[in-house]
């Protein structure tokens, strides 16, 4: 596989999109990631457990079909542990509620509603991840003056979950929610970086509390295994104020979006305005996985390549890529397109075997878990991609 051959081709509107190019790296307003935190739900589901429940549901469904006076049989196919591991690299996932998901008559987490006076479940896991990130950054919550909750699914329309988190932590300033699906965390870090550089905030928490099990259709054989729950948090602040031991400077952020229906969820407040669609499968996660794979892999490789070319950083200077954790084959192919060879586990670490796809949290979990060996000056890329389509790539350097 020659390097030249495997160099990713330019993808449609980029890499020549001048609008999302940054000024050169010599910017004196340097911004760092000073800490990260991870909340892992205490319950896990193996592929074996998940497939067993799904197949019980299929068996019961199929037995129900074809009775007298019923419509022609619509038989469902069973799922397979081998298929899941081979097609995705996922071996288990953590979830907020295991019992509800594994009940073949329910196949949905059971998360009781809480009174408004109580901290909401999404804010609760966000606070847990934030606490770890603050500790690593050596900061108190009161030193934070902006909270961004950046994730794929918010548990309510308003008030913003971020404002609830801000209150629970006792942080100052302002807070808001944002959603760029699986790219929410990298877009969130870039928004935080912009806020610090422009002076609207000094220290920002970017939190991605992903309760993906709430929007996963556990009755859908094509996707029932894909997601897991987790929350991550990132502290973003000026290098000038940072007292953390091993901060990572964010040298460059590259964001890209292009509309696609290939990953979609039609849940929303207008659902009630057409009763015929309530409860339909499109009100949960739906994807055309094959198309996503084919379209997103070259786009991600091209975006990272363009970013490195613009900054005149050779790919050989990149010690690690903390890629979005959706599919192992996808990540291996992206890394291969960039490197012109297979990437090692050190170059493109994997956490999705343990966590599955945790949406926007995935690349941050990889960064959180796999950066302790970085020496001062080492370079890495945090890159996420997903629905939208959306791609966010951050070039970082250990200070
Ligand atoms: N168990 C057993 N077989 C299954 C199955 C399951 N759970 N789900 C699908 N299959 C079968 C299909 O019916 C199909 O059979 P056929 O060849 O006889 O028609 C075969 O396996 C291949 O299915 P396909 O959907 O084409 O598999 P795939 O190799 O594309 O893998 C994904 C599916 C979803 C793992 C993969 O496409 C993917 O990860 N895409 C990237 C999308 C992504 O990352 N999305 C996340 C949002 S950020």
XYZ file of C-alpha atoms and ligand atoms in Angstrom:
447
model
C 0.000 0.000 0.000
C 1.948 3.049 -1.173
C 1.544 6.254 0.777
C 0.612 8.219 -2.344
C -2.070 5.732 -3.353
C -3.745 5.711 -0.001
C -3.721 9.469 0.423
C -7.351 10.461 0.886
C -8.929 12.258 -2.063
C -10.404 15.712 -1.545
C -13.990 15.295 -0.418
C -16.507 17.495 -2.190
C -16.429 20.977 -0.635
C -13.280 20.459 1.402
C -10.337 20.478 1.995
C -10.554 23.744 0.024
C -13.075 25.352 2.313
C -11.281 28.561 3.293
C -13.996 29.497 5.779
C -13.128 26.913 8.382
C -9.391 27.366 8.155
C -7.778 28.938 11.174
C -5.076 31.550 11.394
C -1.555 30.095 11.809
C -0.568 28.437 15.065
C 1.493 31.298 16.425
C -1.645 32.702 18.098
C -0.606 34.039 21.486
C -4.046 33.420 23.023
C -3.207 29.798 23.568
C -5.970 27.597 24.983
C -5.535 24.259 26.706
C -7.494 21.225 27.790
C -6.502 21.110 31.458
C -8.573 18.135 32.587
C -10.969 15.413 31.506
C -13.473 13.318 33.429
C -15.461 10.169 32.733
C -18.639 8.801 34.262
C -19.166 5.081 33.567
C -22.578 3.636 34.514
C -22.220 0.751 36.986
C -24.157 -1.789 34.880
C -22.839 -3.530 31.769
C -24.472 -5.672 29.087
C -22.421 -8.203 27.117
C -23.203 -9.049 23.500
C -24.316 -12.478 24.717
C -26.886 -11.019 27.128
C -28.148 -8.514 24.560
C -28.537 -11.100 21.793
C -30.228 -13.552 24.159
C -32.928 -10.989 25.052
C -33.337 -9.857 21.467
C -33.708 -13.435 20.253
C -36.325 -14.194 22.917
C -38.254 -11.179 21.672
C -37.909 -12.429 18.066
C -39.047 -15.909 19.024
C -42.129 -14.592 20.841
C -42.912 -12.243 17.949
C -42.604 -15.003 15.345
C -44.785 -17.380 17.372
C -47.451 -14.681 17.400
C -47.486 -14.381 13.615
C -49.679 -16.230 11.194
C -52.541 -17.055 13.523
C -56.025 -17.323 12.035
C -57.455 -14.008 10.919
C -54.101 -12.200 11.193
C -52.177 -10.481 8.407
C -49.531 -12.510 6.481
C -46.582 -13.440 8.705
C -43.847 -10.863 9.164
C -41.096 -12.988 10.612
C -38.055 -11.434 12.271
C -34.477 -12.736 11.999
C -32.418 -13.471 15.118
C -29.321 -11.449 16.012
C -25.849 -12.942 16.438
C -22.972 -12.357 18.845
C -20.434 -13.225 16.134
C -21.924 -10.713 13.684
C -21.845 -7.895 16.231
C -18.196 -8.415 17.189
C -17.096 -8.790 13.559
C -19.145 -5.933 12.057
C -18.518 -3.413 14.830
C -15.768 -4.478 17.256
C -18.219 -4.018 20.152
C -18.141 -6.634 22.928
C -20.171 -4.961 25.685
C -21.693 -1.629 26.687
C -22.424 0.205 29.959
C -26.007 1.323 30.527
C -27.970 3.381 32.999
C -30.573 0.575 33.326
C -29.778 -2.999 32.372
C -32.966 -4.697 33.521
C -35.398 -2.780 31.318
C -33.208 -3.187 28.246
C -32.857 -6.949 28.740
C -36.544 -7.594 29.467
C -37.716 -9.146 26.148
C -41.195 -7.724 26.709
C -39.794 -4.213 27.089
C -36.371 -3.825 25.393
C -36.068 -0.271 26.666
C -34.339 1.167 29.735
C -36.541 1.889 32.735
C -35.546 5.280 34.110
C -38.225 6.690 36.419
C -39.170 10.337 35.916
C -37.973 12.559 38.711
C -39.739 15.496 40.339
C -38.557 18.899 39.078
C -37.012 19.586 42.497
C -34.618 16.666 42.073
C -31.496 16.759 39.883
C -32.376 15.232 36.509
C -30.614 11.990 35.585
C -28.736 13.584 32.684
C -27.518 16.463 34.865
C -26.506 13.937 37.526
C -24.149 11.977 35.277
C -22.875 15.261 33.791
C -21.945 16.485 37.283
C -20.102 13.230 37.994
C -17.996 13.539 34.835
C -17.412 17.247 35.513
C -16.174 16.552 39.039
C -13.421 14.296 37.682
C -12.393 16.829 35.050
C -12.231 19.650 37.593
C -10.098 17.539 39.904
C -7.654 16.794 37.103
C -7.511 20.476 36.163
C -6.945 21.437 39.816
C -9.977 23.728 39.806
C -13.063 24.336 41.948
C -16.435 24.524 40.223
C -16.716 28.168 41.256
C -13.759 28.976 38.983
C -15.736 27.805 35.942
C -17.618 30.587 34.183
C -19.230 28.681 31.322
C -20.814 25.230 31.051
C -21.625 23.722 27.684
C -23.607 20.492 27.650
C -22.802 19.121 24.209
C -24.440 15.816 23.300
C -26.705 13.946 20.895
C -29.845 13.772 22.970
C -31.141 16.071 25.642
C -33.693 14.719 28.037
C -35.959 17.764 27.781
C -36.481 20.866 25.681
C -35.808 23.427 28.421
C -34.529 24.765 30.740
C -31.118 23.854 29.359
C -29.574 20.840 31.102
C -26.337 22.874 31.151
C -27.963 25.500 33.374
C -29.092 22.799 35.786
C -25.516 21.449 35.833
C -24.154 24.977 36.367
C -26.434 25.353 39.392
C -25.626 21.884 40.771
C -21.890 22.545 40.493
C -22.093 26.106 41.774
C -20.347 27.550 38.726
C -20.678 31.130 37.598
C -21.130 32.805 34.235
C -23.452 31.236 31.700
C -24.443 27.827 30.380
C -26.081 26.399 27.300
C -26.861 23.125 25.541
C -25.751 22.275 22.046
C -26.229 19.286 19.769
C -24.119 18.251 16.811
C -24.840 14.535 17.379
C -21.668 12.418 17.658
C -19.506 15.477 16.931
C -20.948 17.463 19.837
C -17.874 17.199 22.079
C -15.298 18.380 19.533
C -17.621 21.159 18.360
C -18.166 21.991 22.036
C -14.432 22.180 22.766
C -13.992 24.457 19.759
C -16.857 26.681 20.983
C -15.221 26.760 24.427
C -11.866 27.604 22.894
C -13.440 30.437 20.906
C -15.098 31.737 24.097
C -11.781 31.723 25.980
C -9.904 33.344 23.093
C -12.514 36.059 22.667
C -12.745 36.672 26.405
C -16.428 35.754 26.904
C -15.295 33.100 29.375
C -12.116 32.215 31.258
C -12.684 28.564 32.047
C -15.244 26.387 30.331
C -16.599 22.924 31.086
C -17.715 20.972 28.027
C -19.797 18.004 29.158
C -21.232 15.176 27.064
C -23.736 13.137 29.087
C -24.855 10.492 26.599
C -27.805 8.324 27.648
C -27.864 6.727 24.211
C -29.902 3.747 25.448
C -32.868 6.120 25.617
C -32.875 6.636 21.856
C -31.751 3.202 20.679
C -34.332 0.871 19.139
C -33.513 -2.394 20.919
C -36.048 -4.150 18.624
C -34.021 -3.310 15.514
C -31.611 -6.110 14.577
C -29.452 -3.794 12.454
C -28.676 -1.392 15.280
C -29.709 -2.843 18.680
C -26.056 -3.457 19.638
C -24.534 -0.138 18.603
C -24.758 2.217 21.575
C -23.795 2.489 25.234
C -24.178 5.132 27.951
C -21.411 7.301 29.443
C -20.632 10.926 30.259
C -17.417 12.835 29.641
C -16.256 16.288 30.649
C -13.432 18.507 29.397
C -12.059 21.645 31.042
C -10.957 24.270 28.522
C -9.049 27.324 29.711
C -6.348 29.799 28.816
C -2.778 28.466 29.012
C -2.035 31.548 31.103
C -4.352 30.524 33.951
C -3.764 26.786 33.763
C -2.082 25.114 36.743
C -2.754 21.499 35.728
C 0.159 19.071 35.528
C -0.174 17.893 31.949
C -2.364 20.182 29.874
C -2.871 19.755 26.141
C -2.839 22.891 24.030
C -5.505 22.933 21.327
C -3.499 24.137 18.335
C -6.196 23.949 15.708
C -9.865 23.058 15.363
C -11.487 22.104 12.099
C -15.266 21.718 11.844
C -17.293 20.447 8.907
C -20.966 19.670 8.292
C -22.895 18.431 5.294
C -26.566 17.474 5.371
C -27.407 13.778 5.193
C -30.450 11.660 6.092
C -28.356 8.541 6.595
C -28.309 8.922 10.394
C -31.520 10.398 11.680
C -33.904 10.565 14.626
C -37.256 12.313 14.083
C -38.192 12.594 17.742
C -39.316 16.090 18.605
C -42.011 18.397 19.917
C -43.919 18.406 16.631
C -44.536 14.629 16.892
C -47.791 15.261 18.744
C -49.046 17.343 15.814
C -49.323 14.149 13.738
C -50.627 11.288 15.856
C -49.988 8.750 13.098
C -46.240 8.920 13.698
C -46.203 8.647 17.477
C -44.156 5.634 18.585
C -42.941 4.864 15.045
C -39.399 3.540 14.580
C -38.162 6.798 13.032
C -38.651 8.521 16.423
C -35.575 6.597 17.580
C -32.089 6.237 16.060
C -32.194 5.028 12.440
C -29.254 4.711 10.089
C -28.144 3.370 6.767
C -24.927 1.956 8.218
C -23.350 0.882 4.944
C -23.753 4.332 3.386
C -22.508 6.037 6.536
C -19.431 3.867 6.475
C -18.712 4.535 2.793
C -19.341 8.278 2.895
C -17.916 9.253 6.263
C -14.597 7.337 6.212
C -13.108 9.217 3.198
C -14.505 12.529 4.428
C -12.854 12.166 7.849
C -9.505 11.103 6.386
C -9.612 14.014 3.896
C -10.476 16.546 6.593
C -7.647 15.457 8.884
C -5.214 15.353 5.950
C -6.246 18.865 4.859
C -5.882 20.142 8.407
C -2.369 18.710 8.712
C -1.381 19.963 5.237
C -2.559 23.487 6.071
C -0.565 23.460 9.287
C 2.420 21.840 7.578
C 2.417 19.040 10.112
C 3.424 15.693 8.584
C 1.182 12.797 9.581
C 4.300 11.037 10.882
C 4.487 13.740 13.571
C 1.115 12.640 14.987
C 1.646 10.255 17.876
C -2.000 9.326 18.355
C -5.474 9.713 16.884
C -8.281 9.588 19.412
C -11.020 8.822 16.921
C -14.770 8.720 17.380
C -15.699 5.262 18.594
C -18.532 3.998 16.395
C -17.060 1.093 14.516
C -13.656 -0.574 14.707
C -13.429 -1.247 10.959
C -14.232 2.392 10.262
C -11.442 3.623 12.539
C -8.919 1.184 11.123
C -9.717 2.334 7.607
C -9.474 6.042 8.476
C -6.100 5.483 10.137
C -4.915 3.370 7.189
C -5.895 6.064 4.692
C -3.903 8.624 6.656
C -0.857 6.544 7.546
C -0.683 4.412 4.398
C -0.456 1.329 6.651
C -2.243 -0.330 9.560
C -2.334 1.748 12.740
C -1.178 0.205 16.004
C -3.372 0.195 19.113
C -1.159 3.009 20.460
C -1.688 5.133 17.345
C -5.481 4.701 17.222
C -6.677 3.427 20.595
C -9.973 1.574 20.867
C -12.472 1.834 23.701
C -15.615 0.791 21.852
C -15.046 -2.889 22.586
C -15.820 -2.015 26.224
C -18.136 1.013 25.861
C -19.750 0.520 22.405
C -20.624 3.769 20.620
C -21.195 6.414 23.282
C -21.872 9.054 20.645
C -20.062 12.326 21.361
C -18.374 10.898 24.464
C -16.373 8.280 22.506
C -13.346 10.211 21.276
C -13.093 11.960 24.657
C -13.141 8.614 26.509
C -10.275 7.483 24.247
C -8.389 10.735 25.009
C -9.136 10.426 28.732
C -7.908 6.841 28.915
C -4.944 6.982 26.542
C -2.743 10.042 26.967
C -0.681 9.474 30.129
C 2.360 8.413 28.063
C 2.508 11.730 26.156
C 5.707 13.750 26.637
C 5.928 17.504 26.288
C 5.623 18.453 22.603
C 3.878 15.236 21.473
C 1.049 15.831 19.004
C -2.323 14.114 18.690
C -5.669 14.453 16.949
C -9.069 14.190 18.635
C -11.602 13.597 15.883
C -15.306 12.854 16.016
C -17.840 12.283 13.263
C -21.461 11.329 12.902
C -24.966 12.484 12.127
C -25.413 15.693 10.214
C -23.040 14.637 8.689
C -20.635 16.364 11.037
C -16.877 16.096 11.575
C -14.808 17.878 14.208
C -11.020 17.552 14.402
C -8.777 19.072 17.091
C -4.999 19.084 16.821
C -3.556 19.026 20.346
C -0.035 19.199 21.782
C 1.021 18.119 25.240
C 2.533 21.152 26.936
N -27.098 -10.184 13.623
C -26.834 -10.983 12.568
N -26.836 -10.546 11.299
C -27.143 -9.265 11.089
C -27.440 -8.383 12.130
C -27.400 -8.871 13.456
N -27.650 -8.100 14.509
N -27.691 -7.155 11.626
C -27.565 -7.264 10.297
N -27.240 -8.530 9.970
C -27.029 -9.099 8.618
C -27.775 -8.346 7.547
O -29.094 -8.817 7.436
C -26.957 -8.633 6.334
O -27.282 -9.904 5.850
P -27.285 -10.200 4.256
O -25.866 -9.986 3.817
O -27.749 -11.610 4.201
O -28.244 -9.224 3.669
C -25.527 -8.702 6.859
O -25.648 -8.973 8.259
C -24.755 -7.435 6.666
O -25.522 -6.323 7.154
P -25.046 -4.815 7.038
O -26.055 -3.955 7.705
O -24.720 -4.536 5.625
O -23.726 -4.920 7.954
P -22.449 -4.023 7.979
O -21.286 -4.864 7.735
O -22.606 -2.768 7.173
O -22.401 -3.611 9.524
C -22.856 -1.683 10.885
C -23.436 -2.847 10.086
C -23.996 -0.840 11.411
C -22.065 -2.271 12.054
C -21.906 -0.869 10.004
O -22.511 -0.579 8.764
C -21.488 0.418 10.648
O -20.997 0.483 11.763
N -21.578 1.506 9.913
C -21.105 2.786 10.379
C -22.239 3.543 10.901
C -21.962 4.230 12.193
O -20.892 4.238 12.697
N -22.998 4.772 12.747
C -22.979 5.329 14.029
C -23.489 6.675 14.044
S -22.196 7.773 14.390
